[in-house]
PDB file of C-alpha atoms in Angstrom:
ATOM      1  CA  MET A 136     109.024 113.696 151.202  1.00 63.00           C
ATOM      2  CA  ARG A 137     111.938 114.342 148.829  1.00 60.00           C
ATOM      3  CA  ARG A 138     111.464 110.951 147.192  1.00 58.00           C
ATOM      4  CA  ALA A 139     107.769 111.672 146.590  1.00 49.00           C
ATOM      5  CA  ASP A 140     108.614 115.098 145.145  1.00 44.00           C
ATOM      6  CA  ALA A 141     111.237 113.569 142.830  1.00 44.00           C
ATOM      7  CA  GLU A 142     108.767 110.892 141.694  1.00 48.00           C
ATOM      8  CA  ALA A 143     106.102 113.535 141.011  1.00 43.00           C
ATOM      9  CA  ALA A 144     108.622 115.591 139.027  1.00 43.00           C
ATOM     10  CA  ARG A 145     109.531 112.526 136.912  1.00 49.00           C
ATOM     11  CA  TRP A 146     105.856 111.822 136.202  1.00 47.00           C
ATOM     12  CA  ALA A 147     105.256 115.466 135.226  1.00 46.00           C
ATOM     13  CA  HIS A 148     108.343 115.434 132.978  1.00 45.00           C
ATOM     14  CA  GLY A 149     107.154 112.221 131.301  1.00 49.00           C
ATOM     15  CA  ALA A 150     103.628 113.573 130.849  1.00 64.00           C
ATOM     16  CA  ALA A 151     105.000 116.731 129.222  1.00 73.00           C
ATOM     17  CA  GLY A 152     106.966 114.549 126.779  1.00 72.00           C
ATOM     18  CA  GLU A 153     103.856 112.501 125.958  1.00 87.00           C
ATOM     19  CA  ASP A 154     101.865 115.705 125.352  1.00 91.00           C
ATOM     20  CA  ALA A 155     104.607 116.994 123.061  1.00 93.00           C
ATOM     21  CA  THR A 156     104.536 113.713 121.128  1.00 95.00           C
ATOM     22  CA  ALA A 157     100.743 113.927 120.824  1.00 95.00           C
ATOM     23  CA  ARG A 158     101.116 117.383 119.246  1.00 96.00           C
ATOM     24  CA  LEU A 159     103.881 116.072 116.979  1.00 97.00           C
ATOM     25  CA  LEU A 160     101.702 113.180 115.749  1.00 97.00           C
ATOM     26  CA  ALA A 161      98.472 115.177 115.324  1.00 96.00           C
ATOM     27  CA  PRO A 162      99.158 116.253 111.692  1.00 96.00           C
ATOM     28  CA  LEU A 163      99.347 112.574 110.666  1.00 97.00           C
ATOM     29  CA  THR A 164      95.562 112.323 110.984  1.00 96.00           C
ATOM     30  CA  ARG A 165      95.226 114.571 107.914  1.00 95.00           C
ATOM     31  CA  GLN A 166      97.218 111.942 106.003  1.00 94.00           C
ATOM     32  CA  GLY A 167      94.895 109.092 106.995  1.00 95.00           C
ATOM     33  CA  TRP A 168      96.621 107.858 110.151  1.00 97.00           C
ATOM     34  CA  HIS A 169      94.481 106.918 113.152  1.00 98.00           C
ATOM     35  CA  VAL A 170      96.261 108.109 116.292  1.00 97.00           C
ATOM     36  CA  ARG A 171      95.406 107.078 119.855  1.00 97.00           C
ATOM     37  CA  HIS A 172      97.043 108.043 123.150  1.00 96.00           C
ATOM     38  CA  ASP A 173      97.394 106.592 126.647  1.00 96.00           C
ATOM     39  CA  LEU A 174      95.882 103.149 126.175  1.00 96.00           C
ATOM     40  CA  ARG A 175      96.180  99.856 128.019  1.00 94.00           C
ATOM     41  CA  LEU A 176      95.951  96.180 127.234  1.00 93.00           C
ATOM     42  CA  PRO A 177      93.363  94.121 129.111  1.00 88.00           C
ATOM     43  CA  GLY A 178      94.794  92.796 132.360  1.00 88.00           C
ATOM     44  CA  ARG A 179      98.025  94.810 132.122  1.00 88.00           C
ATOM     45  CA  ARG A 180      99.182  97.635 134.373  1.00 87.00           C
ATOM     46  CA  PHE A 181     101.456  99.554 131.987  1.00 90.00           C
ATOM     47  CA  ASN A 182     100.205 102.183 129.583  1.00 93.00           C
ATOM     48  CA  LEU A 183     100.819 102.450 125.864  1.00 96.00           C
ATOM     49  CA  ASP A 184     101.757 106.081 125.246  1.00 96.00           C
ATOM     50  CA  HIS A 185     100.688 106.175 121.581  1.00 97.00           C
ATOM     51  CA  VAL A 186      99.183 103.692 119.118  1.00 98.00           C
ATOM     52  CA  LEU A 187      98.944 104.553 115.436  1.00 98.00           C
ATOM     53  CA  VAL A 188      97.168 102.765 112.585  1.00 98.00           C
ATOM     54  CA  SER A 189      98.686 103.328 109.154  1.00 97.00           C
ATOM     55  CA  PRO A 190      96.561 104.844 106.381  1.00 97.00           C
ATOM     56  CA  CYS A 191      96.835 101.597 104.391  1.00 95.00           C
ATOM     57  CA  GLY A 192      95.438  99.598 107.303  1.00 96.00           C
ATOM     58  CA  THR A 193      98.283  97.086 107.261  1.00 96.00           C
ATOM     59  CA  ALA A 194     100.357  98.286 110.228  1.00 97.00           C
ATOM     60  CA  VAL A 195     100.057  99.388 113.833  1.00 98.00           C
ATOM     61  CA  VAL A 196     102.815 101.426 115.474  1.00 98.00           C
ATOM     62  CA  VAL A 197     103.205 101.121 119.246  1.00 98.00           C
ATOM     63  CA  ALA A 198     105.143 104.202 120.340  1.00 98.00           C
ATOM     64  CA  ASP A 199     106.639 105.051 123.699  1.00 97.00           C
ATOM     65  CA  THR A 200     107.817 108.564 124.570  1.00 97.00           C
ATOM     66  CA  LYS A 201     110.957 109.265 126.559  1.00 96.00           C
ATOM     67  CA  ALA A 202     112.232 112.673 127.650  1.00 95.00           C
ATOM     68  CA  TRP A 203     115.956 112.175 128.151  1.00 96.00           C
ATOM     69  CA  ARG A 204     118.704 114.568 129.176  1.00 95.00           C
ATOM     70  CA  ARG A 205     119.448 117.190 126.503  1.00 96.00           C
ATOM     71  CA  SER A 206     123.142 117.305 127.294  1.00 97.00           C
ATOM     72  CA  TRP A 207     123.646 113.571 126.648  1.00 98.00           C
ATOM     73  CA  ALA A 208     123.556 111.926 123.230  1.00 98.00           C
ATOM     74  CA  THR A 209     121.558 108.762 122.619  1.00 98.00           C
ATOM     75  CA  GLY A 210     123.104 105.996 120.559  1.00 98.00           C
ATOM     76  CA  VAL A 211     124.228 102.390 120.508  1.00 97.00           C
ATOM     77  CA  VAL A 212     127.410 101.502 122.384  1.00 97.00           C
ATOM     78  CA  GLN A 213     128.590  97.893 122.291  1.00 96.00           C
ATOM     79  CA  GLY A 214     125.167  96.758 121.131  1.00 95.00           C
ATOM     80  CA  ARG A 215     123.223  98.574 123.849  1.00 97.00           C
ATOM     81  CA  VAL A 216     121.196 101.772 123.697  1.00 98.00           C
ATOM     82  CA  ARG A 217     122.661 104.448 125.938  1.00 98.00           C
ATOM     83  CA  CYS A 218     121.813 108.031 126.765  1.00 98.00           C
ATOM     84  CA  GLY A 219     125.138 109.480 127.774  1.00 98.00           C
ATOM     85  CA  PRO A 220     126.560 107.267 130.513  1.00 98.00           C
ATOM     86  CA  GLU A 221     123.201 105.620 131.288  1.00 98.00           C
ATOM     87  CA  ASP A 222     122.166 102.274 129.841  1.00 98.00           C
ATOM     88  CA  ARG A 223     118.623 102.603 128.453  1.00 98.00           C
ATOM     89  CA  HIS A 224     118.507  99.302 126.577  1.00 97.00           C
ATOM     90  CA  GLU A 225     115.871  97.764 128.865  1.00 97.00           C
ATOM     91  CA  GLN A 226     113.547 100.704 128.238  1.00 97.00           C
ATOM     92  CA  VAL A 227     113.898 100.102 124.505  1.00 97.00           C
ATOM     93  CA  ALA A 228     113.310  96.363 124.961  1.00 97.00           C
ATOM     94  CA  LYS A 229     110.066  97.118 126.820  1.00 96.00           C
ATOM     95  CA  VAL A 230     108.698  98.843 123.718  1.00 97.00           C
ATOM     96  CA  ALA A 231     109.371  95.688 121.682  1.00 97.00           C
ATOM     97  CA  GLU A 232     107.525  93.670 124.311  1.00 96.00           C
ATOM     98  CA  TYR A 233     104.592  96.105 124.304  1.00 96.00           C
ATOM     99  CA  ALA A 234     104.354  95.790 120.513  1.00 97.00           C
ATOM    100  CA  ARG A 235     104.500  91.990 120.732  1.00 96.00           C
ATOM    101  CA  LEU A 236     101.682  91.953 123.284  1.00 96.00           C
ATOM    102  CA  VAL A 237      99.556  94.341 121.211  1.00 97.00           C
ATOM    103  CA  GLY A 238     100.032  92.117 118.153  1.00 97.00           C
ATOM    104  CA  GLN A 239      99.071  89.080 120.198  1.00 96.00           C
ATOM    105  CA  GLU A 240      95.913  90.776 121.508  1.00 96.00           C
ATOM    106  CA  LEU A 241      94.891  92.169 118.116  1.00 96.00           C
ATOM    107  CA  ASN A 242      95.372  88.693 116.625  1.00 95.00           C
ATOM    108  CA  LEU A 243      95.312  89.906 113.021  1.00 95.00           C
ATOM    109  CA  PRO A 244      97.615  87.891 110.770  1.00 93.00           C
ATOM    110  CA  GLY A 245      99.129  90.078 108.092  1.00 93.00           C
ATOM    111  CA  VAL A 246      99.083  93.241 110.220  1.00 96.00           C
ATOM    112  CA  LEU A 247     102.577  94.411 111.078  1.00 96.00           C
ATOM    113  CA  VAL A 248     103.053  95.782 114.613  1.00 97.00           C
ATOM    114  CA  VAL A 249     106.048  98.112 114.815  1.00 97.00           C
ATOM    115  CA  PRO A 250     107.701  99.250 118.068  1.00 98.00           C
ATOM    116  CA  LEU A 251     108.891 102.865 118.158  1.00 98.00           C
ATOM    117  CA  LEU A 252     110.665 104.826 120.883  1.00 98.00           C
ATOM    118  CA  ILE A 253     110.441 108.607 120.505  1.00 98.00           C
ATOM    119  CA  VAL A 254     113.177 110.552 122.303  1.00 98.00           C
ATOM    120  CA  HIS A 255     112.696 114.165 123.355  1.00 97.00           C
ATOM    121  CA  GLY A 256     115.629 116.249 124.500  1.00 96.00           C
ATOM    122  CA  SER A 257     118.620 114.005 123.951  1.00 97.00           C
ATOM    123  CA  PRO A 258     120.149 114.224 120.470  1.00 98.00           C
ATOM    124  CA  VAL A 259     119.709 110.817 118.808  1.00 98.00           C
ATOM    125  CA  ALA A 260     122.601 109.476 116.706  1.00 98.00           C
ATOM    126  CA  GLY A 261     121.827 110.131 113.045  1.00 97.00           C
ATOM    127  CA  GLY A 262     118.398 111.426 114.071  1.00 97.00           C
ATOM    128  CA  GLY A 263     117.327 107.827 114.535  1.00 97.00           C
ATOM    129  CA  PHE A 264     118.376 104.204 114.335  1.00 98.00           C
ATOM    130  CA  GLU A 265     117.077 100.673 114.708  1.00 97.00           C
ATOM    131  CA  ALA A 266     118.026  99.023 117.975  1.00 97.00           C
ATOM    132  CA  VAL A 267     118.325  95.259 118.147  1.00 96.00           C
ATOM    133  CA  VAL A 268     116.704  93.861 121.282  1.00 96.00           C
ATOM    134  CA  GLN A 269     115.553  90.442 122.370  1.00 90.00           C
ATOM    135  CA  GLY A 270     112.332  90.020 120.460  1.00 79.00           C
ATOM    136  CA  GLY A 271     113.284  92.080 117.423  1.00 92.00           C
ATOM    137  CA  ARG A 272     114.081  95.608 116.396  1.00 96.00           C
ATOM    138  CA  VAL A 273     112.844  98.936 117.702  1.00 98.00           C
ATOM    139  CA  TRP A 274     112.954 102.250 115.873  1.00 97.00           C
ATOM    140  CA  VAL A 275     114.578 104.846 118.156  1.00 98.00           C
ATOM    141  CA  LEU A 276     113.903 108.295 116.734  1.00 98.00           C
ATOM    142  CA  GLY A 277     114.488 111.879 117.697  1.00 98.00           C
ATOM    143  CA  THR A 278     111.447 114.095 117.318  1.00 97.00           C
ATOM    144  CA  GLU A 279     112.599 115.599 114.011  1.00 96.00           C
ATOM    145  CA  LEU A 280     112.458 112.219 112.230  1.00 97.00           C
ATOM    146  CA  VAL A 281     109.251 110.771 113.665  1.00 97.00           C
ATOM    147  CA  VAL A 282     106.731 112.117 111.163  1.00 97.00           C
ATOM    148  CA  PRO A 283     108.960 111.786 108.068  1.00 96.00           C
ATOM    149  CA  ARG A 284     109.893 108.205 109.003  1.00 96.00           C
ATOM    150  CA  LEU A 285     106.277 107.200 109.585  1.00 96.00           C
ATOM    151  CA  VAL A 286     105.055 108.820 106.381  1.00 95.00           C
ATOM    152  CA  GLY A 287     107.935 107.289 104.409  1.00 93.00           C
ATOM    153  CA  ALA A 288     107.309 103.824 105.811  1.00 90.00           C
ATOM    154  CA  VAL A 289     103.906 103.563 104.132  1.00 86.00           C
ATOM    155  CA  ARG A 290     104.619 101.699 100.920  1.00 82.00           C
ATOM    156  CA  THR A 291     101.116 100.730  99.825  1.00 83.00           C
ATOM    157  CA  LEU A 292      98.200 102.843  98.724  1.00 87.00           C
ATOM    158  CA  PRO A 293      95.970 104.262 101.427  1.00 87.00           C
ATOM    159  CA  ASP A 294      92.881 102.180 102.101  1.00 94.00           C
ATOM    160  CA  SER A 295      90.590 104.227 104.329  1.00 94.00           C
ATOM    161  CA  HIS A 296      88.127 101.364 104.843  1.00 96.00           C
ATOM    162  CA  ARG A 297      90.814  98.905 105.892  1.00 96.00           C
ATOM    163  CA  ALA A 298      92.480 101.525 108.117  1.00 97.00           C
ATOM    164  CA  ALA A 299      89.158 102.372 109.777  1.00 97.00           C
ATOM    165  CA  ALA A 300      88.432  98.674 110.382  1.00 97.00           C
ATOM    166  CA  LEU A 301      91.870  98.203 111.947  1.00 97.00           C
ATOM    167  CA  ALA A 302      91.361 101.325 114.097  1.00 98.00           C
ATOM    168  CA  ARG A 303      88.010  99.916 115.283  1.00 97.00           C
ATOM    169  CA  ARG A 304      89.788  96.678 116.238  1.00 97.00           C
ATOM    170  CA  VAL A 305      92.422  98.665 118.163  1.00 97.00           C
ATOM    171  CA  ASP A 306      89.655 100.581 119.947  1.00 97.00           C
ATOM    172  CA  ALA A 307      87.854  97.335 120.813  1.00 96.00           C
ATOM    173  CA  VAL A 308      90.962  95.642 122.221  1.00 96.00           C
ATOM    174  CA  LEU A 309      92.759  98.552 123.906  1.00 96.00           C
ATOM    175  CA  SER A 310      91.031 100.815 126.394  1.00 92.00           C
ATOM    176  CA  PRO A 311      91.891 104.264 127.721  1.00 91.00           C
ATOM    177  CA  TYR A 312      94.450 103.831 130.489  1.00 84.00           C
ATOM    178  CA  GLY A 313      92.280 105.278 133.242  1.00 70.00           C
ATOM    179  CA  GLU A 314      89.409 102.853 132.588  1.00 58.00           C
ATOM    180  CA  GLY A 315      89.073  99.529 134.349  1.00 50.00           C
ATOM    181  CA  ARG A 316      92.152  99.812 136.548  1.00 43.00           C
TER     182      ARG A 316
END
Protein backbone atom coordinates (compact mmCIF):
# COMPACT_ATOMS: atom_id res chain seq x y z
CA MET A 1 0.00 0.00 0.00
CA ARG A 2 2.85 2.40 0.83
CA ARG A 3 4.47 1.76 -2.54
CA ALA A 4 1.21 2.56 -4.35
CA ASP A 5 0.78 5.74 -2.30
CA ALA A 6 4.36 6.83 -3.07
CA GLU A 7 3.83 6.13 -6.78
CA ALA A 8 0.59 8.13 -6.78
CA ALA A 9 2.34 11.02 -5.01
CA ARG A 10 5.12 11.00 -7.65
CA TRP A 11 2.56 11.06 -10.47
CA ALA A 12 0.68 13.94 -8.82
CA HIS A 13 3.94 15.85 -8.29
CA GLY A 14 4.90 15.33 -11.95
CA ALA A 15 1.45 16.37 -13.16
CA ALA A 16 1.63 19.56 -11.10
CA GLY A 17 4.99 20.36 -12.73
CA GLU A 18 3.55 19.75 -16.21
CA ASP A 19 0.59 22.03 -15.42
CA ALA A 20 2.98 24.73 -14.21
CA THR A 21 4.98 24.41 -17.43
CA ALA A 22 1.78 24.67 -19.49
CA ARG A 23 0.97 27.96 -17.73
CA LEU A 24 4.56 29.14 -18.26
CA LEU A 25 4.40 28.41 -22.01
CA ALA A 26 0.90 29.81 -22.62
CA PRO A 27 2.04 33.41 -23.33
CA LEU A 28 4.18 32.13 -26.23
CA THR A 29 1.02 31.61 -28.29
CA ARG A 30 0.61 35.40 -28.48
CA GLN A 31 4.04 35.51 -30.14
CA GLY A 32 3.10 32.98 -32.83
CA TRP A 33 4.19 29.75 -31.15
CA HIS A 34 1.95 26.69 -31.45
CA VAL A 35 1.99 24.87 -28.11
CA ARG A 36 0.70 21.34 -27.49
CA HIS A 37 0.68 19.26 -24.31
CA ASP A 38 0.62 15.58 -23.36
CA LEU A 39 1.06 13.93 -26.74
CA ARG A 40 2.27 10.53 -27.89
CA LEU A 41 3.99 9.05 -30.89
CA PRO A 42 2.21 6.25 -32.75
CA GLY A 43 3.07 2.87 -31.25
CA ARG A 44 4.93 4.33 -28.26
CA ARG A 45 3.96 4.16 -24.60
CA PHE A 46 5.69 7.29 -23.26
CA ASN A 47 4.14 10.72 -23.36
CA LEU A 48 5.62 13.93 -24.70
CA ASP A 49 4.93 16.56 -22.04
CA HIS A 50 5.05 19.57 -24.39
CA VAL A 51 5.64 20.10 -28.11
CA LEU A 52 6.12 23.60 -29.50
CA VAL A 53 6.27 24.84 -33.09
CA SER A 54 8.29 28.01 -33.60
CA PRO A 55 6.62 31.08 -35.11
CA CYS A 56 8.91 30.84 -38.15
CA GLY A 57 7.80 27.27 -38.81
CA THR A 58 11.35 25.94 -38.99
CA ALA A 59 11.68 24.28 -35.58
CA VAL A 60 9.88 21.96 -33.19
CA VAL A 61 10.79 21.88 -29.50
CA VAL A 62 10.16 18.64 -27.62
CA ALA A 63 10.06 19.59 -23.94
CA ASP A 64 9.95 17.38 -20.87
CA THR A 65 9.08 18.73 -17.42
CA LYS A 66 10.82 17.61 -14.26
CA ALA A 67 10.02 18.73 -10.72
CA TRP A 68 13.23 18.15 -8.79
CA ARG A 69 14.15 18.78 -5.17
CA ARG A 70 14.36 22.49 -4.33
CA SER A 71 17.18 22.03 -1.86
CA TRP A 72 19.50 20.42 -4.44
CA ALA A 73 21.17 22.25 -7.31
CA THR A 74 21.11 20.86 -10.83
CA GLY A 75 24.27 21.00 -12.90
CA VAL A 76 26.88 18.99 -14.76
CA VAL A 77 29.42 17.05 -12.70
CA GLN A 78 32.08 15.08 -14.55
CA GLY A 79 30.06 15.26 -17.75
CA ARG A 80 26.81 14.03 -16.22
CA VAL A 81 23.69 15.94 -15.22
CA ARG A 82 23.04 15.70 -11.50
CA CYS A 83 20.45 17.07 -9.12
CA GLY A 84 22.29 17.18 -5.84
CA PRO A 85 23.70 13.71 -5.20
CA GLU A 86 21.40 12.03 -7.74
CA ASP A 87 22.48 11.25 -11.29
CA ARG A 88 19.76 12.46 -13.68
CA HIS A 89 21.72 12.08 -16.91
CA GLU A 90 19.54 9.24 -18.24
CA GLN A 91 16.42 11.38 -17.82
CA VAL A 92 18.08 14.09 -19.90
CA ALA A 93 19.16 11.54 -22.52
CA LYS A 94 15.55 10.36 -22.83
CA VAL A 95 14.51 13.85 -23.95
CA ALA A 96 17.11 13.71 -26.74
CA GLU A 97 15.71 10.34 -27.80
CA TYR A 98 12.14 11.66 -27.74
CA ALA A 99 13.19 14.57 -29.97
CA ARG A 100 14.98 12.20 -32.36
CA LEU A 101 11.89 10.01 -32.63
CA VAL A 102 9.61 13.01 -33.20
CA GLY A 103 11.92 14.24 -35.97
CA GLN A 104 11.90 10.79 -37.53
CA GLU A 105 8.09 10.60 -37.43
CA LEU A 106 7.58 14.14 -38.74
CA ASN A 107 10.01 13.36 -41.57
CA LEU A 108 10.45 17.00 -42.58
CA PRO A 109 13.97 17.75 -43.83
CA GLY A 110 15.02 21.24 -42.86
CA VAL A 111 12.92 21.33 -39.69
CA LEU A 112 15.07 21.41 -36.58
CA VAL A 113 13.81 19.34 -33.62
CA VAL A 114 15.21 20.61 -30.33
CA PRO A 115 15.13 18.66 -27.04
CA LEU A 116 14.46 20.71 -23.90
CA LEU A 117 14.26 19.67 -20.26
CA ILE A 118 12.45 22.16 -18.01
CA VAL A 119 13.34 21.90 -14.31
CA HIS A 120 10.98 23.11 -11.60
CA GLY A 121 12.16 23.47 -8.03
CA SER A 122 15.86 22.71 -8.21
CA PRO A 123 18.06 25.73 -8.97
CA VAL A 124 19.73 25.10 -12.35
CA ALA A 125 23.38 26.13 -12.74
CA GLY A 126 23.50 29.48 -14.54
CA GLY A 127 19.73 29.28 -15.01
CA GLY A 128 20.34 26.79 -17.79
CA PHE A 129 22.93 24.90 -19.78
CA GLU A 130 23.34 22.51 -22.68
CA ALA A 131 23.94 18.92 -21.66
CA VAL A 132 25.86 16.62 -23.96
CA VAL A 133 24.23 13.21 -24.21
CA GLN A 134 24.50 10.31 -26.61
CA GLY A 135 22.54 11.52 -29.59
CA GLY A 136 23.29 15.22 -29.20
CA ARG A 137 22.65 18.12 -26.89
CA VAL A 138 19.71 18.94 -24.65
CA TRP A 139 18.82 22.35 -23.26
CA VAL A 140 18.33 22.03 -19.49
CA LEU A 141 16.60 25.16 -18.23
CA GLY A 142 15.18 26.46 -15.00
CA THR A 143 11.72 27.96 -15.34
CA GLU A 144 12.97 31.56 -15.35
CA LEU A 145 14.91 31.06 -18.60
CA VAL A 146 12.46 28.95 -20.60
CA VAL A 147 10.45 31.69 -22.30
CA PRO A 148 13.38 34.10 -22.86
CA ARG A 149 15.53 31.29 -24.32
CA LEU A 150 12.77 30.13 -26.66
CA VAL A 151 11.94 33.64 -27.82
CA GLY A 152 15.64 34.45 -28.29
CA ALA A 153 16.28 31.29 -30.27
CA VAL A 154 14.03 32.41 -33.13
CA ARG A 155 16.42 33.97 -35.61
CA THR A 156 14.23 34.20 -38.71
CA LEU A 157 11.14 36.23 -39.40
CA PRO A 158 7.83 34.77 -38.30
CA ASP A 159 5.98 32.92 -41.04
CA SER A 160 2.48 32.22 -39.78
CA HIS A 161 1.56 30.07 -42.79
CA ARG A 162 4.64 27.88 -42.48
CA ALA A 163 4.20 27.62 -38.70
CA ALA A 164 0.53 26.66 -39.09
CA ALA A 165 1.44 24.01 -41.68
CA LEU A 166 4.08 22.56 -39.36
CA ALA A 167 1.61 22.59 -36.45
CA ARG A 168 -0.91 20.71 -38.63
CA ARG A 169 1.78 18.12 -39.38
CA VAL A 170 2.53 17.77 -35.65
CA ASP A 171 -1.19 17.34 -34.96
CA ALA A 172 -1.48 14.70 -37.70
CA VAL A 173 1.50 12.67 -36.46
CA LEU A 174 1.19 13.03 -32.68
CA SER A 175 -2.02 12.26 -30.84
CA PRO A 176 -3.26 13.19 -27.37
CA TYR A 177 -1.72 10.76 -24.90
CA GLY A 178 -5.00 9.28 -23.72
CA GLU A 179 -6.12 8.33 -27.24
CA GLY A 180 -5.40 4.96 -28.79
CA ARG A 181 -3.58 3.42 -25.84
